[in-house]
PDB file of C-alpha atoms and ligand atoms in Angstrom:
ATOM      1  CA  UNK N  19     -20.615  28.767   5.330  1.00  0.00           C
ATOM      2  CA  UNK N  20     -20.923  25.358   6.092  1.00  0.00           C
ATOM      3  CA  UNK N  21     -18.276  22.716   7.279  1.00  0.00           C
ATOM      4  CA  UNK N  22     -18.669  18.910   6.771  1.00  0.00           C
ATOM      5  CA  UNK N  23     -16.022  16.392   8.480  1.00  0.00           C
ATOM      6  CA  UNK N  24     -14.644  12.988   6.925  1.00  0.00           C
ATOM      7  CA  UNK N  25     -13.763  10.852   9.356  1.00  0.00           C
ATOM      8  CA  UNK N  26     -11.285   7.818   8.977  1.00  0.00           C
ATOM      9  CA  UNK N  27     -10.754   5.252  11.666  1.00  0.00           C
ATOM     10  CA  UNK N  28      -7.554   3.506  11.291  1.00  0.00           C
ATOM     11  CA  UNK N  29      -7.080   0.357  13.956  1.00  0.00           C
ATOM     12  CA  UNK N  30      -2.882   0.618  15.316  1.00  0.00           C
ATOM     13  CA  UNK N  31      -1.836  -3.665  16.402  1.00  0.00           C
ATOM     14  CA  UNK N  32       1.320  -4.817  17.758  1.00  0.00           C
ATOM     15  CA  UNK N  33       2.056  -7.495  15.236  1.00  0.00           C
ATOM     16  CA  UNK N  34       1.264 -10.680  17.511  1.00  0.00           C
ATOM     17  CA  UNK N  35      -1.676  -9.227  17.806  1.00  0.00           C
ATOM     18  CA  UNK N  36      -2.826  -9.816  14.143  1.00  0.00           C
ATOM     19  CA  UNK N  37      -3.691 -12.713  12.695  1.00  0.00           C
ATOM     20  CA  UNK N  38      -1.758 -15.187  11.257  1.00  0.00           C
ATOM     21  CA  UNK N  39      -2.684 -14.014   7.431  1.00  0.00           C
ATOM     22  CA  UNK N  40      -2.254 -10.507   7.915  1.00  0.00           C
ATOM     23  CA  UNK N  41       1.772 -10.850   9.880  1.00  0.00           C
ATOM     24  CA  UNK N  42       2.403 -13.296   7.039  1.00  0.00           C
ATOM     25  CA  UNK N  43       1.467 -10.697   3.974  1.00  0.00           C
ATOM     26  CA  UNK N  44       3.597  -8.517   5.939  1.00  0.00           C
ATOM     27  CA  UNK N  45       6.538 -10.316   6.569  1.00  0.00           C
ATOM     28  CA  UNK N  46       6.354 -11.204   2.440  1.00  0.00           C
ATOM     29  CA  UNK N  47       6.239  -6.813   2.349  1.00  0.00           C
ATOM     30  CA  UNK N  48       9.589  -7.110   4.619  1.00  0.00           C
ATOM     31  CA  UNK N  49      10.885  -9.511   2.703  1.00  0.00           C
ATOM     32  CA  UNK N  50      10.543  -7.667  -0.683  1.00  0.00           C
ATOM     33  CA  UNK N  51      12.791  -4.669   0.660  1.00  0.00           C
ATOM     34  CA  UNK N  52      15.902  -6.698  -0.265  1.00  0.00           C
ATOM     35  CA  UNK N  53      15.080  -6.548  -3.947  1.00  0.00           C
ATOM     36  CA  UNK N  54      14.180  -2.969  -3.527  1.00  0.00           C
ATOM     37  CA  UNK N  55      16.751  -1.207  -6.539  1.00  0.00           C
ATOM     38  CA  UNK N  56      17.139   2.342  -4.854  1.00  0.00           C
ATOM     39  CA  UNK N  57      20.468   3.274  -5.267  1.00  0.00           C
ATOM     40  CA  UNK N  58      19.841   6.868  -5.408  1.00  0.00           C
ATOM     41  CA  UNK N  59      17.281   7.461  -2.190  1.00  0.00           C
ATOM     42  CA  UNK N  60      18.686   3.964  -0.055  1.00  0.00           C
ATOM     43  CA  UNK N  61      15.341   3.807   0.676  1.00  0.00           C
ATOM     44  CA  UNK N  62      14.006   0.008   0.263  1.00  0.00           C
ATOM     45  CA  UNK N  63       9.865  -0.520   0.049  1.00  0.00           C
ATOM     46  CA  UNK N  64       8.489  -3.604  -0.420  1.00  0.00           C
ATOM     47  CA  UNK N  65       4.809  -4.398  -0.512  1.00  0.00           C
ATOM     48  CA  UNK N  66       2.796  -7.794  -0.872  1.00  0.00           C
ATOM     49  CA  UNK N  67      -0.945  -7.474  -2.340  1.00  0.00           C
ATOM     50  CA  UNK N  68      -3.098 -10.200  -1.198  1.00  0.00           C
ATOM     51  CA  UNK N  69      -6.121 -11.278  -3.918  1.00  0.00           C
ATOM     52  CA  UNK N  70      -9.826 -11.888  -3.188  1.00  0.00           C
ATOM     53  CA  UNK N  71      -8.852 -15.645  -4.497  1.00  0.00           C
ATOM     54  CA  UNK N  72      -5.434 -16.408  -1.908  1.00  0.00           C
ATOM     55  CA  UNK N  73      -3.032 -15.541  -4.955  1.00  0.00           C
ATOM     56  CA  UNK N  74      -0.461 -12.807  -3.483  1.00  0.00           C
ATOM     57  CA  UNK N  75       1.779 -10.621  -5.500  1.00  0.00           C
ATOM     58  CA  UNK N  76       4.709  -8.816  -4.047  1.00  0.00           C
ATOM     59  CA  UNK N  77       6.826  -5.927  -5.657  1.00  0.00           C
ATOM     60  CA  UNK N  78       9.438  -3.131  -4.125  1.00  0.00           C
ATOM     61  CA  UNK N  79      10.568   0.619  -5.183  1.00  0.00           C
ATOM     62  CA  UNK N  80      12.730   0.620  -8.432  1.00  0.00           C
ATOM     63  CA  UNK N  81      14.451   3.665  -9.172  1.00  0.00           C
ATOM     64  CA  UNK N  82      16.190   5.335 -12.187  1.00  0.00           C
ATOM     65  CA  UNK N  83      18.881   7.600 -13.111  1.00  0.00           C
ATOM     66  CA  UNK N  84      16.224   9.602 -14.508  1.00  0.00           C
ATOM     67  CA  UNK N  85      14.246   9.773 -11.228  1.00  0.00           C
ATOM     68  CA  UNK N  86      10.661  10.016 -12.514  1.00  0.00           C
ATOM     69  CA  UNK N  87      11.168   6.601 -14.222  1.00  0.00           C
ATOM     70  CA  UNK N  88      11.154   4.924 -11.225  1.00  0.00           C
ATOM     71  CA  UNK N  89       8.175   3.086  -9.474  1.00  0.00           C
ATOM     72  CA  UNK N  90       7.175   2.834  -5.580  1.00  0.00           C
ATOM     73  CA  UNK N  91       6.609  -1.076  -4.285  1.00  0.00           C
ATOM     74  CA  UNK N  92       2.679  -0.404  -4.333  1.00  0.00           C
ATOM     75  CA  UNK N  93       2.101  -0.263  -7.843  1.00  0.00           C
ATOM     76  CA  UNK N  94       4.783  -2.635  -8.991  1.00  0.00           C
ATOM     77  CA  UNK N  95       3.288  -5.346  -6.678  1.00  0.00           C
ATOM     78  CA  UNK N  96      -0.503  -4.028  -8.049  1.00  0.00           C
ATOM     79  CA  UNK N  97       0.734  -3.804 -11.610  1.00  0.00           C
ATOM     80  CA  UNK N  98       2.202  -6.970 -11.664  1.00  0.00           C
ATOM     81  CA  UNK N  99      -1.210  -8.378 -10.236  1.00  0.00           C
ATOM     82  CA  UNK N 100      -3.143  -6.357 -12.277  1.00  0.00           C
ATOM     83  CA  UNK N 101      -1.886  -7.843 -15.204  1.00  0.00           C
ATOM     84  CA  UNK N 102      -1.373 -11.489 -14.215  1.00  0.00           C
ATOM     85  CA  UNK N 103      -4.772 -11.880 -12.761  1.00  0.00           C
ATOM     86  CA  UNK N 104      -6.792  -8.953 -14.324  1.00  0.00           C
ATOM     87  CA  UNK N 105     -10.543 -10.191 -12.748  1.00  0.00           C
ATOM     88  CA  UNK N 106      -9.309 -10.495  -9.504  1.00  0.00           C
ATOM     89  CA  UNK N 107     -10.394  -8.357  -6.914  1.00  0.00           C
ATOM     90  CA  UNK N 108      -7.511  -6.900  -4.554  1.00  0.00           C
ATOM     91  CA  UNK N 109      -7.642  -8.027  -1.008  1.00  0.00           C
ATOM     92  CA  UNK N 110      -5.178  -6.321   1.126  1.00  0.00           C
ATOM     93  CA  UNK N 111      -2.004  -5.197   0.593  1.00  0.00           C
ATOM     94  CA  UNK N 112       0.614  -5.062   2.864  1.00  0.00           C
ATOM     95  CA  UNK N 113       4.135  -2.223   2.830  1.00  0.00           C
ATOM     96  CA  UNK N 114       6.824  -2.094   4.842  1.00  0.00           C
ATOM     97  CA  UNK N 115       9.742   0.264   4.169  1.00  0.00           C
ATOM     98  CA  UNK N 116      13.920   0.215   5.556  1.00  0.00           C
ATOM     99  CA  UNK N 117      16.148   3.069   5.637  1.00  0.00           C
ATOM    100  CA  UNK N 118      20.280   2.657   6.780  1.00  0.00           C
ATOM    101  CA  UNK N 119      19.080   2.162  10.023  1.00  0.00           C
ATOM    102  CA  UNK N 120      16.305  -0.856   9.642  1.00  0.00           C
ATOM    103  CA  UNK N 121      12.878  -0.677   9.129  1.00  0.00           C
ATOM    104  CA  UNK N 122      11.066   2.094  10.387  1.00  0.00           C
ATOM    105  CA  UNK N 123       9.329   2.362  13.591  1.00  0.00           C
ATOM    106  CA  UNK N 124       6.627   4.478  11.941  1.00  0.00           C
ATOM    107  CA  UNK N 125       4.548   2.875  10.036  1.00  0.00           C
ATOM    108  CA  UNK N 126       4.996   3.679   6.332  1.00  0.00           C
ATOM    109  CA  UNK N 127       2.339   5.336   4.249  1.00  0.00           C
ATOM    110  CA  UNK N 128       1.891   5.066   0.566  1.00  0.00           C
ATOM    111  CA  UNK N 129       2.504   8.393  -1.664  1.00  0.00           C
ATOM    112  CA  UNK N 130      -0.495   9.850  -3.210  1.00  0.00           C
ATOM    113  CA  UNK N 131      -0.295   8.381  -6.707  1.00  0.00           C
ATOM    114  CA  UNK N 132      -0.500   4.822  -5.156  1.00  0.00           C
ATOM    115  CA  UNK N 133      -3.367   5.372  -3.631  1.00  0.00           C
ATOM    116  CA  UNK N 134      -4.560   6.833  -6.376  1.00  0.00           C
ATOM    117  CA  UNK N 135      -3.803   3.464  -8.693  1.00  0.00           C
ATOM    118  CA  UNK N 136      -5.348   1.064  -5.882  1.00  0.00           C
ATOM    119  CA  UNK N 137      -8.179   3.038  -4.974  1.00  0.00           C
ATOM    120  CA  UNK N 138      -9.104   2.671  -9.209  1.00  0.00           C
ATOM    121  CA  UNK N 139      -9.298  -0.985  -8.191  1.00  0.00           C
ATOM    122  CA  UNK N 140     -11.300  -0.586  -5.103  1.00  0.00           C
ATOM    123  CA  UNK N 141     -14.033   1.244  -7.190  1.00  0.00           C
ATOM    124  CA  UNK N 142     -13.556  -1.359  -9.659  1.00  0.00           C
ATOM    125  CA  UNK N 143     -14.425  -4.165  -8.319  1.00  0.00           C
ATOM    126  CA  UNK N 144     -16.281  -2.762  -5.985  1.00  0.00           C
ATOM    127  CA  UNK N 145     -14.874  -4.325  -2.672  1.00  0.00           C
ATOM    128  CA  UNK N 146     -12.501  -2.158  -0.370  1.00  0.00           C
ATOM    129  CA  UNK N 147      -9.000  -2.975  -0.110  1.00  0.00           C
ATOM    130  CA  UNK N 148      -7.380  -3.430   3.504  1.00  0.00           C
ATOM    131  CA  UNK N 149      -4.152  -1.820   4.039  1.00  0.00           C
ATOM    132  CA  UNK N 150      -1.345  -3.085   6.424  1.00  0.00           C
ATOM    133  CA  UNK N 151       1.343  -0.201   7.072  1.00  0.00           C
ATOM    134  CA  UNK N 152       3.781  -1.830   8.665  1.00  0.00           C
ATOM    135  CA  UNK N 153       6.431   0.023  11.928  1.00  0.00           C
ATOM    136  CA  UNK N 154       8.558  -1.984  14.386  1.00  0.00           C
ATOM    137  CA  UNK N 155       6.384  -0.222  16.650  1.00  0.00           C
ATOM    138  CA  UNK N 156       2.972  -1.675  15.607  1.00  0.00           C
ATOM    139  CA  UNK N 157       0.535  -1.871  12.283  1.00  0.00           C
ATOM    140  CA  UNK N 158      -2.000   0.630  11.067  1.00  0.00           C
ATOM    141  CA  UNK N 159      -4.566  -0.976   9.858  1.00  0.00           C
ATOM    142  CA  UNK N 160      -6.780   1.112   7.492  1.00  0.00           C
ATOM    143  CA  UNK N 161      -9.947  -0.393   5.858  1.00  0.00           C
ATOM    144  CA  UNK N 162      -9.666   0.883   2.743  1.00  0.00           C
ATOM    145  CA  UNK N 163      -7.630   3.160   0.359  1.00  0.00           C
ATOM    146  CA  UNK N 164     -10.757   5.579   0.425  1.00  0.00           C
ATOM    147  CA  UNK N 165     -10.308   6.036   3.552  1.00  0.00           C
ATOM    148  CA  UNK N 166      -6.743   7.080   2.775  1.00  0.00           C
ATOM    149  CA  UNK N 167      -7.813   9.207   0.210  1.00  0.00           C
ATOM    150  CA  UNK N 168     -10.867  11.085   0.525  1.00  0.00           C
ATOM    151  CA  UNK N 169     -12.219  13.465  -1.903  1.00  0.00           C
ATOM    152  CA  UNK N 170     -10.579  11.553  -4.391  1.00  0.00           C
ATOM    153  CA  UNK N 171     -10.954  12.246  -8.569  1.00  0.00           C
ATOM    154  CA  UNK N 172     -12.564   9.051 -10.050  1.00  0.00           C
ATOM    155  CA  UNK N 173     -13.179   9.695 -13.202  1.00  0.00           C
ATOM    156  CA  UNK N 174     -16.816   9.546 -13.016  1.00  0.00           C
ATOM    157  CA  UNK N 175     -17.639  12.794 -14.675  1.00  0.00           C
ATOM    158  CA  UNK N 176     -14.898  12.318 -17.708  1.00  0.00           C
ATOM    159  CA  UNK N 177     -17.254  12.274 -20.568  1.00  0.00           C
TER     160      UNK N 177
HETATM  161  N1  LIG P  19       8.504   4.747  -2.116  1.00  0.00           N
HETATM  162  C1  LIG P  19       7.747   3.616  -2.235  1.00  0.00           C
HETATM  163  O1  LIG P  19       8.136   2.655  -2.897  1.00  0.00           O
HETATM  164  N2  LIG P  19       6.580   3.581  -1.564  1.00  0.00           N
HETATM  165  C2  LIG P  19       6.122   4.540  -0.714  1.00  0.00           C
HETATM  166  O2  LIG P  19       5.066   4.388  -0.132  1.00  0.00           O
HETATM  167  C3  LIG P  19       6.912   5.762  -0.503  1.00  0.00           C
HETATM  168  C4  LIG P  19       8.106   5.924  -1.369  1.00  0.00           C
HETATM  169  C5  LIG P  19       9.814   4.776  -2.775  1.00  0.00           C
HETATM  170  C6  LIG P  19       9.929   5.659  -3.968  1.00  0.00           C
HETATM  171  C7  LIG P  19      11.412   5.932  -3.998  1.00  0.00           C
HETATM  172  O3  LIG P  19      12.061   4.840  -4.640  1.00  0.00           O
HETATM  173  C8  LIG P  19      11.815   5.907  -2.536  1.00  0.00           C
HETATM  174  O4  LIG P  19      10.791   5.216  -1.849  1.00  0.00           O
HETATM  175  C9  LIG P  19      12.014   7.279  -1.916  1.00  0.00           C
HETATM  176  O5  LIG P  19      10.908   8.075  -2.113  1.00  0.00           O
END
């Protein structure tokens, strides 16, 4: 038997401690949770997706009657950017996330099948994508979605 270990190192910032381009994609991500439309969970993501050339595009969680219709913030703020600026490398992309009591003091981490969709992008274009995760408590920072999602399926042996 042998046993191999992935390490990721995620960074954890009070906000001021940030730079100014970072707390600003994140206060866009708080922003976006009052256009979340989640009348069935109450739970409001919103997410702001910085590109390699300044242009940022923001999204949050829309839900459905039929709940497997819906779609988290993540990939309606990377679809929407995906398909406004297709050649455009992703930058960073900042989430924060409220519940009835205000936003969370944890930060938030994005489901599986977003970092699924972003890390496609990462490999892409080749370039890793910064994630901000956003608590009232402080920031993870994580330097890439393959870091968030190791052993990943790529594609790469679809023939
Ligand atoms: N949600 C997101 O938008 N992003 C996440 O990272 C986690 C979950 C949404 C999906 C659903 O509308 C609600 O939050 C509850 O799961």
């Amino acid at each position: 038997m042998k046993e191999f270990h992935i390490d990721i190192s995620i960074q954890f910032f009070a906000l001021e401690e940030l730079p100014e381009a970072d707390r600003s994609l994140i206060e866009q991500a708080k922003m976006m949770t009052s256009t979340s439309y989640s009348p069935y969970s109450h739970f409001k993501v919103g997410a702001a997706l910085l590109l390699e050339d300044g242009q940022v595009f923001t999204g949050s969680n829309q839900e459905n009657a039929v709940f497997p219709v819906g779609l988290c913030a993540e990939r309606t703020a990377f679809f929407a950017a995906s398909a406004n600026a297709p050649k455009v490398a992703p930058a960073t992309i900042a989430i924060a996330a409220c519940n009835a009591e205000g936003f969370l003091a944890k930060p938030v981490t994005p489901c599986g099948s977003c970092r699924q969709a972003l890390l496609e992008a990462e490999t892409r274009f080749g370039r890793p994508i910064r994630v901000l995760l956003y608590g009232t408590e402080g920031v993870y920072v994580v330097p890439s979605m393959r870091a968030l999602l190791p052993l990943t399926f790529d594609g790469s042996e679809l023939v």
